[in-house]
Amino acid sequence: MARIAVIGAGLGAMAAAARLAVAGHRVVVHESTTTYGGAVGRFERDGFAFDTGPGLLPLPAVHRDLFLKTGKESLEKCVDLVQVDPAARHVFADGTDLLLPGTSRAGVVAALNSVLGPGAGERWGDFLVRAREAWDRTRRPLLEEPLWSDWTVLAEREPYPSVPHRRLLRTRRAATLAEVGAWELRDPRLTALLESHALAYGLDPRSVPASAAVLPYLDHAFGTWYVRGGLRELARALYERCLARRVEFVFGAEVTGIVEKDGRAAGVESADGTVAEADFVVAGVAPEVLGRLARRSVLRGAGEVPAQRGATSRLTVLLALRGGRPTGAAHRTVVHAEDRDAELDLLFGPSHGMVARPTVTVLRPDDPALVPDSDHEAVTITCAVPCEPDGSWAESEVYAQQAERLIDAAERAVPDLRKRLLWSEVRTPADIARTTGAEGGAVPAPALAAADGRWLHPSNTTALPGLFTVGGWSHPGGGLPHAGMSGALVAGLIVEGPDFRGSR
């Protein structure tokens, strides 16, 4: 039995802790805040409750496997998991209103042809076939296996089989997601539909590789799911699973250093000077935090700082509304930006400004647990915003102004929104930074293949023997499924050793 110190109580870290405890190890989680969950937070007021982090769960099979492998009770016995159907409503810049079904390809094709015109559905359907091929090529190395020592193989090959495109007397293939939209989908609304999946993770479709086609494919093939009571309930269930496996949690315990002995990690030191000895250390923290704790760079693999790190954060507005949720209202609505180029330039360009009319996601859960009674509704609005790398937050009024713009945009999805508004709460990048420690409140994106490895994340193993990384800032990257898989990978590497190649 090994002694294992885990830094942080995010979902990836707790996934590793639960799996390691089941394997017979003594696991202690050191969390600097007073609660578990990391970015999966909760805000409550006046009988309303909101998720302050992710609001939906993609690829639930990852967490089904986690609960199956760590106890007798399945995920569905621990949380009330329901599929979101229809998958989403899309309100485009030209006023087109599209209700997109769930995992039915025929239903999706029919809906697109009906709303966007003949041929639109077939073009999207053909794209999904190619996206599936990219998924099949990258699923294991990017999600289920530790990052290969020869990770450049993933960097060099573009797994998305793009359609040859004749341009300026040359035949070219799409190298970015934006080129996939322009050359293969050939409709600005289909392009907006495609690119919204990248924007949801803070990725610039003009620079992200074509392999990002796996993001909309995941949504289509496996559906999007909701946990009744909010995603915080998933964090609670995982925390309770850890306790049932005798994982120990120490809250309010700020780790200030990783102890080294004989050239390997040997424990953690807390702010009060106490040292907890350990045979292995698992760090579920942002790279800049890990660098301070290890007092040097210890990351390995696809570079110390992935290209997308620090690119964007999230602005979230929580709305308490009078009046019940209308029957048949879409759970998720994406209101697309009126000027796509201006949005991308401001969000990802050197000036890093706020977008006047950004792409926003509106979540309207049909969940009595989130409201005081049936005569009220809880609505969450989010959009990507630039990070604040200097951490000054001096222009906090900018976020208040942007929150008003988000509410204006959301009125296209929720009629009479302002008339129904009781109060609102704004969560800024500063809140994310305080919760996660990520510089500027940055939010990690999933790892992607190709593009010279710029969209890969550092390996779960590090340059310091005995030290492992877990969570969204390490392989396989951000997002709830990816964080969960990072826990499985770290547990496998510790239990089975460096020859571990993932579950089969």
Coordinates of C-alpha atoms in Angstrom, one line a residue:
M1 CA 0.0 0.0 0.0
A2 CA 1.5 3.3 -1.1
R3 CA 0.8 6.7 0.5
I4 CA -0.5 9.1 -2.1
A5 CA -1.0 12.9 -1.7
V6 CA -3.4 14.5 -4.1
I7 CA -3.3 18.3 -4.5
G8 CA -6.7 19.8 -5.3
A9 CA -10.2 18.3 -5.2
G10 CA -11.4 18.9 -8.7
L11 CA -13.2 16.2 -10.6
G12 CA -10.1 14.9 -12.3
A13 CA -8.2 14.7 -9.0
M14 CA -11.1 13.0 -7.2
A15 CA -11.4 10.5 -10.1
A16 CA -7.8 9.6 -9.6
A17 CA -8.2 9.5 -5.8
A18 CA -11.2 7.1 -5.9
R19 CA -9.5 4.7 -8.4
L20 CA -6.2 4.7 -6.4
A21 CA -8.1 4.0 -3.1
V22 CA -9.9 1.1 -4.7
A23 CA -6.5 -0.3 -5.7
G24 CA -5.6 -0.4 -2.0
H25 CA -3.6 2.8 -1.6
R26 CA -3.9 5.4 1.2
V27 CA -5.0 8.6 -0.4
V28 CA -5.1 12.0 1.2
V29 CA -6.6 15.0 -0.8
H30 CA -5.3 18.4 0.1
E31 CA -7.6 21.2 -1.0
S32 CA -6.9 24.9 -0.4
T33 CA -10.6 25.9 -0.5
T34 CA -13.4 24.8 1.9
T35 CA -15.1 22.5 -0.6
Y36 CA -14.6 19.9 -3.3
G37 CA -15.4 20.2 -7.1
G38 CA -12.9 22.7 -8.4
A39 CA -14.5 24.5 -11.3
V40 CA -17.8 22.6 -10.8
G41 CA -19.2 25.1 -8.3
R42 CA -22.6 26.2 -7.2
F43 CA -24.3 29.5 -6.3
E44 CA -27.5 29.6 -4.2
R45 CA -29.7 32.5 -3.3
D46 CA -33.4 33.0 -2.4
G47 CA -34.3 29.4 -3.2
F48 CA -32.5 29.5 -6.6
A49 CA -29.5 27.3 -7.4
F50 CA -27.0 27.5 -10.3
D51 CA -24.0 25.7 -11.6
T52 CA -21.1 28.2 -11.8
G53 CA -19.0 25.9 -14.0
P54 CA -20.1 23.4 -16.6
G55 CA -23.8 23.0 -16.9
L56 CA -23.9 19.9 -19.2
L57 CA -22.1 16.5 -19.3
P58 CA -20.8 15.2 -22.6
L59 CA -19.7 11.6 -23.0
P60 CA -21.2 10.2 -19.8
A61 CA -19.5 6.8 -20.4
V62 CA -16.4 8.2 -18.8
H63 CA -18.1 8.7 -15.5
R64 CA -20.2 5.6 -15.8
D65 CA -16.9 3.7 -16.0
L66 CA -15.5 5.6 -13.0
F67 CA -18.4 4.7 -10.8
L68 CA -18.5 1.1 -12.0
K69 CA -14.8 0.6 -11.3
T70 CA -14.9 2.3 -7.8
G71 CA -18.0 0.7 -6.2
K72 CA -21.1 -1.3 -6.5
E73 CA -23.5 1.5 -7.2
S74 CA -23.6 2.8 -10.8
L75 CA -23.6 6.4 -11.9
E76 CA -27.3 6.4 -12.5
K77 CA -27.9 5.2 -8.9
C78 CA -25.9 8.1 -7.5
V79 CA -27.3 10.9 -9.7
D80 CA -30.4 11.5 -11.8
L81 CA -28.9 11.6 -15.3
V82 CA -31.1 12.6 -18.3
Q83 CA -30.3 13.2 -21.9
V84 CA -31.0 16.6 -23.3
D85 CA -33.3 16.3 -26.3
P86 CA -33.6 18.3 -28.5
A87 CA -29.9 18.7 -28.4
A88 CA -29.9 22.4 -28.9
R89 CA -31.8 25.4 -30.4
H90 CA -29.7 27.7 -32.6
V91 CA -30.7 31.3 -33.2
F92 CA -28.5 32.6 -36.1
A93 CA -27.5 36.2 -37.0
D94 CA -30.1 36.4 -39.8
G95 CA -32.9 35.4 -37.5
T96 CA -33.1 31.7 -38.6
D97 CA -34.3 29.6 -35.7
L98 CA -33.2 26.0 -35.7
L99 CA -34.2 23.2 -33.3
L100 CA -31.6 20.4 -33.6
P101 CA -32.7 16.9 -32.6
G102 CA -30.5 14.6 -30.5
T103 CA -28.5 11.7 -31.8
S104 CA -30.7 10.9 -34.7
R105 CA -28.8 11.5 -37.9
A106 CA -31.9 11.3 -40.0
G107 CA -33.7 13.8 -37.7
V108 CA -30.8 16.2 -37.9
V109 CA -30.6 16.0 -41.7
A110 CA -34.3 16.6 -42.0
A111 CA -34.3 19.5 -39.6
L112 CA -31.4 21.2 -41.4
N113 CA -33.0 20.7 -44.8
S114 CA -36.3 22.1 -43.5
V115 CA -34.9 25.2 -41.9
L116 CA -31.7 26.0 -43.9
G117 CA -32.8 24.7 -47.3
P118 CA -32.4 21.5 -49.4
G119 CA -28.9 20.1 -49.3
A120 CA -27.9 21.6 -46.0
G121 CA -28.7 18.5 -44.0
E122 CA -26.8 16.2 -46.4
R123 CA -23.7 18.4 -46.2
W124 CA -23.8 18.4 -42.4
G125 CA -24.4 14.6 -42.4
D126 CA -21.5 14.0 -44.7
F127 CA -19.3 16.1 -42.4
L128 CA -20.4 14.0 -39.4
V129 CA -19.2 10.9 -41.3
R130 CA -15.8 12.4 -41.8
A131 CA -15.7 13.7 -38.2
R132 CA -16.4 10.1 -37.0
E133 CA -13.4 9.0 -38.9
A134 CA -11.3 11.6 -37.1
W135 CA -12.8 10.4 -33.8
D136 CA -12.0 6.8 -34.5
R137 CA -8.4 7.7 -35.4
T138 CA -7.8 9.8 -32.3
R139 CA -10.0 8.4 -29.5
R140 CA -7.5 6.0 -28.0
P141 CA -4.3 8.1 -28.2
L142 CA -6.1 11.3 -27.1
L143 CA -8.5 10.1 -24.5
E144 CA -7.8 6.6 -23.3
E145 CA -4.0 6.2 -23.4
P146 CA -1.1 8.1 -21.7
L147 CA 0.6 10.6 -23.9
W148 CA 3.0 8.7 -26.0
S149 CA 6.7 9.4 -25.5
D150 CA 6.8 9.9 -29.3
W151 CA 3.9 12.3 -29.1
T152 CA 5.1 14.0 -32.4
V153 CA 3.2 11.3 -34.3
L154 CA 0.0 12.9 -33.0
A155 CA 1.3 16.3 -33.9
E156 CA 2.2 15.6 -37.6
R157 CA -0.8 13.8 -38.9
E158 CA -4.2 15.5 -39.5
P159 CA -6.8 12.8 -38.7
Y160 CA -9.7 14.7 -40.3
P161 CA -10.2 13.4 -43.9
S162 CA -11.1 16.7 -45.4
V163 CA -12.5 17.0 -48.9
P164 CA -10.1 18.2 -51.7
H165 CA -10.9 21.9 -52.5
R166 CA -9.9 23.5 -55.7
R167 CA -8.6 27.1 -55.2
L168 CA -6.4 29.3 -57.2
L169 CA -5.3 26.5 -59.6
R170 CA -4.4 24.4 -56.5
T171 CA -6.1 21.5 -54.8
R172 CA -6.1 22.0 -51.0
R173 CA -7.5 20.3 -48.0
A174 CA -8.9 22.0 -45.0
A175 CA -6.3 22.4 -42.2
T176 CA -8.4 24.4 -39.8
L177 CA -12.0 24.2 -38.5
A178 CA -12.8 27.5 -40.2
E179 CA -11.7 26.0 -43.6
V180 CA -13.9 23.0 -43.0
G181 CA -16.8 25.3 -42.6
A182 CA -16.0 27.5 -45.6
W183 CA -15.1 24.8 -48.1
E184 CA -17.2 21.8 -47.0
L185 CA -20.4 23.2 -45.4
R186 CA -20.7 26.3 -47.6
D187 CA -23.4 28.0 -45.6
P188 CA -22.7 30.7 -43.0
R189 CA -25.3 29.2 -40.7
L190 CA -23.8 25.7 -40.9
T191 CA -20.4 27.3 -40.4
A192 CA -21.7 29.1 -37.3
L193 CA -23.1 25.8 -36.0
L194 CA -19.8 24.1 -36.5
E195 CA -17.7 26.9 -35.0
S196 CA -19.9 27.3 -31.9
H197 CA -18.5 23.9 -30.7
A198 CA -15.0 25.4 -30.8
L199 CA -16.1 28.7 -29.1
A200 CA -17.7 26.7 -26.3
Y201 CA -14.2 25.6 -25.4
G202 CA -12.6 28.9 -26.0
L203 CA -10.9 27.8 -29.3
D204 CA -10.4 30.0 -32.3
P205 CA -11.8 28.1 -35.3
R206 CA -9.4 30.0 -37.6
S207 CA -6.4 28.4 -36.0
V208 CA -7.6 25.3 -34.3
P209 CA -6.9 22.2 -36.5
A210 CA -9.6 20.4 -38.6
S211 CA -9.4 17.6 -36.0
A212 CA -11.6 19.7 -33.8
A213 CA -14.4 18.2 -35.9
V214 CA -14.5 15.6 -33.1
L215 CA -16.2 18.2 -30.8
P216 CA -19.5 18.4 -32.7
Y217 CA -19.3 14.7 -33.4
L218 CA -19.2 13.9 -29.7
D219 CA -22.3 16.0 -29.2
H220 CA -24.1 14.2 -32.0
A221 CA -23.0 10.6 -31.4
F222 CA -23.1 10.4 -27.6
G223 CA -25.6 13.1 -26.8
T224 CA -25.5 15.8 -24.1
W225 CA -26.6 15.0 -20.6
Y226 CA -27.9 16.9 -17.6
V227 CA -27.7 15.9 -14.0
R228 CA -30.8 16.9 -12.1
G229 CA -29.9 19.3 -9.3
G230 CA -27.1 20.6 -11.5
L231 CA -23.6 19.3 -12.3
R232 CA -22.6 20.0 -8.7
E233 CA -24.5 16.8 -7.9
L234 CA -22.0 14.9 -10.0
A235 CA -19.2 16.4 -7.9
R236 CA -21.1 15.5 -4.7
A237 CA -21.6 11.9 -5.8
L238 CA -17.9 11.6 -6.7
Y239 CA -16.9 13.1 -3.3
E240 CA -19.1 10.7 -1.5
R241 CA -17.7 7.8 -3.5
C242 CA -14.2 8.9 -2.5
L243 CA -15.3 8.9 1.2
A244 CA -16.8 5.5 0.8
R245 CA -13.4 4.2 -0.5
R246 CA -11.8 5.8 2.6
V247 CA -10.1 8.7 0.8
E248 CA -9.2 11.4 3.3
F249 CA -9.9 15.1 2.6
V250 CA -8.1 18.0 4.2
F251 CA -9.9 21.2 3.3
G252 CA -8.4 24.7 3.9
A253 CA -5.0 23.1 3.4
E254 CA -2.9 25.3 1.1
V255 CA 0.0 23.3 -0.3
T256 CA 3.0 25.5 -0.7
G257 CA 5.6 23.0 -1.9
I258 CA 6.3 19.5 -3.2
V259 CA 8.8 17.7 -1.0
E260 CA 11.7 16.0 -2.8
K261 CA 13.9 13.2 -1.5
D262 CA 16.5 11.2 -3.3
G263 CA 15.5 12.8 -6.6
R264 CA 11.7 12.0 -6.5
A265 CA 8.5 13.4 -5.0
A266 CA 8.2 12.4 -1.4
G267 CA 5.3 14.5 -0.1
V268 CA 3.7 17.9 0.2
E269 CA 4.4 20.9 2.5
S270 CA 1.5 23.0 3.7
A271 CA 1.4 26.7 4.5
D272 CA 1.6 26.1 8.2
G273 CA 4.9 24.3 7.6
T274 CA 3.7 20.7 8.2
V275 CA 4.9 18.0 5.8
A276 CA 2.7 15.1 4.7
E277 CA 5.0 12.3 3.5
A278 CA 4.0 10.4 0.4
D279 CA 5.3 7.8 -2.0
F280 CA 3.5 9.5 -4.9
V281 CA 2.1 13.0 -5.4
V282 CA -0.8 13.8 -7.8
A283 CA -1.2 17.5 -8.7
G284 CA -4.5 18.6 -10.0
V285 CA -3.5 22.3 -10.4
A286 CA -2.8 24.7 -13.2
P287 CA 0.7 24.7 -14.7
E288 CA 1.8 28.0 -13.1
V289 CA 0.8 26.7 -9.7
L290 CA 2.6 23.4 -10.3
G291 CA 5.7 25.4 -11.2
R292 CA 5.6 27.3 -8.0
L293 CA 5.1 24.1 -5.9
A294 CA 7.9 22.2 -7.6
R295 CA 10.1 25.4 -7.7
R296 CA 10.9 24.6 -11.4
S297 CA 9.3 23.4 -14.6
V298 CA 8.6 19.7 -14.4
L299 CA 6.1 19.3 -17.2
R300 CA 6.8 16.9 -20.0
G301 CA 5.4 15.9 -23.4
A302 CA 3.9 18.4 -25.8
G303 CA 5.6 21.4 -24.3
E304 CA 5.3 23.2 -21.0
V305 CA 2.7 25.6 -22.1
P306 CA 0.1 24.5 -24.7
A307 CA -0.8 27.1 -27.3
Q308 CA -4.4 27.5 -26.1
R309 CA -3.5 28.0 -22.4
G310 CA -4.5 31.4 -21.2
A311 CA -6.4 32.2 -24.5
T312 CA -9.8 32.7 -23.1
S313 CA -11.9 32.6 -19.9
R314 CA -15.7 32.6 -19.3
L315 CA -18.2 35.2 -18.3
T316 CA -21.3 33.7 -16.7
V317 CA -24.5 35.5 -15.8
L318 CA -27.0 33.8 -13.4
L319 CA -30.6 35.0 -13.8
A320 CA -33.5 34.5 -11.3
L321 CA -36.7 35.0 -13.2
R322 CA -40.4 35.3 -12.1
G323 CA -42.7 33.1 -14.1
G324 CA -42.3 29.4 -14.7
R325 CA -40.3 27.8 -17.5
P326 CA -42.6 27.4 -20.5
T327 CA -43.4 23.8 -21.5
G328 CA -41.2 22.7 -24.5
A329 CA -38.5 25.4 -24.0
A330 CA -35.1 24.2 -25.2
H331 CA -32.7 23.3 -22.4
R332 CA -29.8 24.8 -24.4
T333 CA -29.9 27.6 -26.9
V334 CA -27.0 29.0 -28.7
V335 CA -27.5 32.6 -29.9
H336 CA -24.9 33.3 -32.6
A337 CA -22.9 36.5 -33.0
E338 CA -24.1 39.0 -35.5
D339 CA -20.5 39.6 -36.8
R340 CA -18.4 36.5 -36.7
D341 CA -15.2 38.1 -37.9
A342 CA -15.4 40.9 -35.4
E343 CA -16.1 38.4 -32.6
L344 CA -13.1 36.3 -33.4
D345 CA -10.8 39.3 -33.9
L346 CA -11.7 40.7 -30.5
L347 CA -11.7 37.5 -28.6
F348 CA -8.5 36.0 -30.0
G349 CA -6.7 39.0 -31.5
P350 CA -3.9 41.0 -29.8
S351 CA -6.3 43.8 -28.6
H352 CA -8.4 41.3 -26.6
G353 CA -11.5 43.4 -26.3
M354 CA -15.1 42.6 -25.4
V355 CA -17.5 41.6 -28.2
A356 CA -20.5 43.8 -28.5
R357 CA -22.8 41.0 -29.6
P358 CA -21.0 37.7 -28.7
T359 CA -22.0 34.1 -29.2
V360 CA -23.8 33.1 -26.0
T361 CA -25.1 29.9 -24.6
V362 CA -28.4 30.0 -22.7
L363 CA -29.2 27.1 -20.4
R364 CA -32.8 26.7 -19.2
P365 CA -33.0 23.4 -17.2
D366 CA -36.4 21.9 -16.5
D367 CA -35.4 21.1 -12.9
P368 CA -37.6 21.9 -9.8
A369 CA -34.5 21.5 -7.6
L370 CA -33.1 24.8 -9.0
V371 CA -36.0 27.1 -8.2
P372 CA -38.1 28.0 -5.1
D373 CA -41.3 26.9 -6.8
S374 CA -42.9 26.3 -10.2
D375 CA -43.6 30.0 -10.7
H376 CA -39.9 30.8 -11.1
E377 CA -37.1 29.9 -13.5
A378 CA -33.3 29.7 -13.2
V379 CA -31.4 30.6 -16.4
T380 CA -27.6 30.6 -17.0
I381 CA -25.9 32.6 -19.8
T382 CA -22.3 32.1 -20.7
C383 CA -19.8 33.3 -23.3
A384 CA -16.1 33.2 -23.9
V385 CA -14.1 36.3 -22.9
P386 CA -10.4 37.2 -22.9
C387 CA -8.4 36.3 -19.9
E388 CA -6.9 38.9 -17.6
P389 CA -3.3 37.8 -17.4
D390 CA -2.1 40.6 -15.1
G391 CA -4.7 39.6 -12.5
S392 CA -5.5 43.2 -11.7
W393 CA -9.2 43.1 -12.6
A394 CA -9.1 46.9 -12.5
E395 CA -11.8 47.2 -15.2
S396 CA -14.5 45.1 -13.4
E397 CA -17.1 47.5 -14.8
V398 CA -16.3 46.1 -18.2
Y399 CA -17.8 42.8 -17.1
A400 CA -20.9 44.5 -15.8
Q401 CA -21.4 46.1 -19.2
Q402 CA -20.7 42.8 -20.9
A403 CA -23.2 41.0 -18.7
E404 CA -25.9 43.4 -19.9
R405 CA -25.0 42.6 -23.5
L406 CA -25.3 38.9 -22.7
I407 CA -28.8 39.5 -21.3
D408 CA -29.7 41.4 -24.4
A409 CA -28.5 38.5 -26.6
A410 CA -30.4 36.0 -24.4
E411 CA -33.7 37.8 -25.0
R412 CA -33.6 36.3 -28.5
A413 CA -33.9 32.9 -26.7
V414 CA -36.0 33.9 -23.7
P415 CA -38.8 36.4 -24.7
D416 CA -39.6 39.2 -22.1
L417 CA -36.4 38.2 -20.2
R418 CA -35.8 41.6 -18.7
K419 CA -39.5 42.0 -17.7
R420 CA -39.2 38.7 -15.8
L421 CA -35.8 39.4 -14.2
L422 CA -35.7 39.4 -10.4
W423 CA -32.0 39.6 -9.9
S424 CA -28.7 38.5 -11.6
E425 CA -25.3 37.4 -10.4
V426 CA -22.2 37.8 -12.6
R427 CA -19.2 35.4 -12.4
T428 CA -16.1 36.8 -14.0
P429 CA -12.6 35.4 -14.9
A430 CA -11.5 36.7 -11.4
D431 CA -13.9 34.2 -9.8
I432 CA -12.4 31.3 -12.0
A433 CA -8.9 32.4 -11.1
R434 CA -9.7 32.4 -7.4
T435 CA -11.3 29.0 -7.6
T436 CA -8.8 27.1 -9.8
G437 CA -5.6 29.1 -9.6
A438 CA -5.4 29.4 -13.3
E439 CA -3.7 32.6 -14.5
G440 CA -6.2 35.1 -15.7
G441 CA -9.1 32.7 -15.1
A442 CA -8.1 30.6 -18.1
V443 CA -10.3 27.6 -19.0
P444 CA -8.5 24.5 -20.5
A445 CA -9.7 23.0 -23.8
P446 CA -9.6 19.3 -24.8
A447 CA -6.4 18.0 -26.5
L448 CA -6.5 17.9 -30.3
A449 CA -4.2 16.2 -32.8
A450 CA -2.2 17.7 -35.7
A451 CA -1.0 21.4 -35.9
D452 CA 2.6 20.4 -34.7
G453 CA 1.3 19.5 -31.3
R454 CA 0.2 23.0 -30.4
W455 CA -3.1 21.7 -29.1
L456 CA -1.8 18.8 -27.0
H457 CA -1.4 19.0 -23.3
P458 CA 1.6 18.0 -21.1
S459 CA 1.9 14.4 -20.1
N460 CA 0.5 13.0 -16.9
T461 CA 4.0 12.0 -15.9
T462 CA 6.5 14.7 -15.1
A463 CA 10.3 15.2 -15.1
L464 CA 10.2 14.6 -11.3
P465 CA 9.7 10.8 -10.6
G466 CA 6.8 10.1 -8.4
L467 CA 4.9 13.3 -9.4
F468 CA 1.9 13.1 -11.7
T469 CA -0.5 15.7 -13.1
V470 CA -4.2 15.3 -13.4
G471 CA -7.2 17.4 -14.5
G472 CA -7.9 19.8 -17.4
W473 CA -4.4 21.2 -17.7
S474 CA -2.8 17.8 -18.4
H475 CA -3.4 15.1 -21.0
P476 CA -6.0 14.7 -22.3
G477 CA -7.1 18.3 -21.5
G478 CA -10.2 20.2 -20.4
G479 CA -13.8 19.3 -20.3
L480 CA -15.5 16.9 -17.8
P481 CA -14.9 13.7 -19.8
H482 CA -11.3 14.5 -20.4
A483 CA -10.7 15.4 -16.8
G484 CA -12.2 12.1 -15.8
M485 CA -10.0 10.2 -18.1
S486 CA -6.9 12.0 -16.8
G487 CA -7.8 10.4 -13.4
A488 CA -8.0 7.0 -15.0
L489 CA -4.7 7.5 -16.7
V490 CA -2.9 8.6 -13.6
A491 CA -4.3 5.8 -11.5
G492 CA -3.1 3.3 -14.2
L493 CA 0.4 4.8 -14.3
I494 CA 0.8 4.5 -10.6
V495 CA -0.8 1.1 -10.1
E496 CA 0.6 -0.6 -13.2
G497 CA 3.7 1.5 -13.8
P498 CA 5.2 3.3 -16.8
D499 CA 4.2 0.4 -19.1
F500 CA 0.5 1.2 -18.6
R501 CA -1.2 1.8 -22.0
G502 CA -4.7 2.4 -21.0
S503 CA -7.8 0.2 -20.4
R504 CA -8.8 -2.1 -23.1

